[in-house]
């Protein structure tokens, strides 16, 4: 006799990586190929979506600034409902589910609801995008420490959670996710904390994808450069002397070599 828990399907929180299908993990690809339902985010690349089982139900649940297909509570409830009728439910998230992906929140809610759940890590954009831009986050001549931080916190927020004073002095490389909209405010905070306006900064948009582009400058110049180039999200920012390596290493950028047909063939 089966218990109610045994009759439930399993939810897999799968990291899709930053976009290049060659960076998708084998475990994640295997789950997409046998999934019954895939609930995916906005930033998952089309090449990754082509790996999904053609018979699977596909549900777009992407969240972009100002445009939410589903609110977070609705996504969690949807996962619970789909697990009641399907054996393999994949929650496909850009990058890594546990790095600014709300994977931890979703996993807690699923556990509380008694739904079997497993996380499948992915390569996060904060590591992959700089690598594809020729920027090593650590280098013996420039940096032995890295801080990853979200830039999505609202400017002027009462009692802000992010301590930019500590971050400015906490490590030699700072990687900012979702910070393009608030970048002038972030730079102001970092400079007020003592970080020089001559500090190099790189912005990497659509990292690891064919349309990847970079904008290189300093804390003093980058806002003007962004305006001139109409540079917008999605992008990550890398701050620190490791950005100097871009000029030397960017010519060695990895190439998007895997055709989508090869991926699913």
Short mmCIF file of N, CA and C in Angstrom, two decimals, residues 3 24 37 45 51-52 55 59 63 100 115 134 141 156 170 180 183 185 192 195 217 223 240 244 253:
data_model
loop_
_atom_site.label_atom_id
_atom_site.label_comp_id
_atom_site.label_asym_id
_atom_site.label_seq_id
_atom_site.Cartn_x
_atom_site.Cartn_y
_atom_site.Cartn_z
N UNK A 3 1.80 5.19 0.38
CA UNK A 3 1.40 6.37 1.15
C UNK A 3 1.19 7.53 0.19
N UNK A 24 25.33 23.29 -19.95
CA UNK A 24 24.29 22.58 -19.22
C UNK A 24 24.86 21.29 -18.66
N UNK A 37 6.72 17.61 -16.90
CA UNK A 37 6.39 19.03 -16.86
C UNK A 37 7.67 19.82 -16.64
N UNK A 45 17.90 29.96 -22.16
CA UNK A 45 18.08 30.15 -23.59
C UNK A 45 17.25 29.16 -24.40
N UNK A 51 16.12 21.11 -25.47
CA UNK A 51 16.47 19.82 -24.88
C UNK A 51 15.26 19.14 -24.22
N UNK A 52 14.19 19.89 -24.00
CA UNK A 52 13.04 19.38 -23.25
C UNK A 52 12.32 18.29 -24.04
N UNK A 55 7.14 15.77 -25.52
CA UNK A 55 5.81 15.47 -24.97
C UNK A 55 5.54 16.16 -23.63
N UNK A 59 5.72 25.29 -19.25
CA UNK A 59 5.05 26.45 -18.65
C UNK A 59 6.07 27.55 -18.42
N UNK A 63 10.37 35.79 -14.70
CA UNK A 63 10.22 37.08 -14.01
C UNK A 63 11.33 37.99 -14.50
N UNK A 100 21.06 33.48 -6.06
CA UNK A 100 20.10 34.54 -6.41
C UNK A 100 18.99 34.01 -7.33
N UNK A 115 6.43 17.45 -0.58
CA UNK A 115 6.75 17.08 -1.96
C UNK A 115 8.23 16.71 -2.06
N UNK A 134 36.93 36.94 -20.70
CA UNK A 134 38.37 36.99 -20.46
C UNK A 134 38.73 37.66 -19.15
N UNK A 141 48.10 38.01 -9.20
CA UNK A 141 48.62 39.39 -9.24
C UNK A 141 47.58 40.44 -8.86
N UNK A 156 17.74 53.88 -1.94
CA UNK A 156 17.04 54.67 -0.94
C UNK A 156 16.15 53.86 -0.01
N UNK A 170 35.70 44.24 1.65
CA UNK A 170 35.68 42.83 2.03
C UNK A 170 36.44 41.91 1.11
N UNK A 180 22.27 46.47 -12.86
CA UNK A 180 22.43 47.49 -13.90
C UNK A 180 21.53 48.70 -13.65
N UNK A 183 22.98 50.70 -10.76
CA UNK A 183 24.44 50.83 -10.73
C UNK A 183 24.94 52.21 -10.29
N UNK A 185 23.65 54.24 -8.14
CA UNK A 185 23.50 54.26 -6.68
C UNK A 185 24.55 53.36 -6.02
N UNK A 192 31.61 56.13 -1.52
CA UNK A 192 31.46 56.70 -0.18
C UNK A 192 32.16 55.83 0.86
N UNK A 195 36.09 53.22 -1.96
CA UNK A 195 36.60 52.60 -3.18
C UNK A 195 36.87 53.68 -4.21
N UNK A 217 35.13 49.97 -18.25
CA UNK A 217 35.41 51.34 -17.85
C UNK A 217 35.90 51.40 -16.43
N UNK A 223 28.81 54.89 -15.91
CA UNK A 223 27.42 55.35 -16.06
C UNK A 223 27.24 56.11 -17.37
N UNK A 240 36.93 45.50 -9.95
CA UNK A 240 38.22 45.15 -9.38
C UNK A 240 39.31 45.09 -10.43
N UNK A 244 41.37 44.22 -15.62
CA UNK A 244 42.50 44.57 -16.50
C UNK A 244 42.90 43.40 -17.40
N UNK A 253 38.13 34.11 -26.03
CA UNK A 253 36.76 33.81 -25.56
C UNK A 253 36.28 32.47 -26.09
#
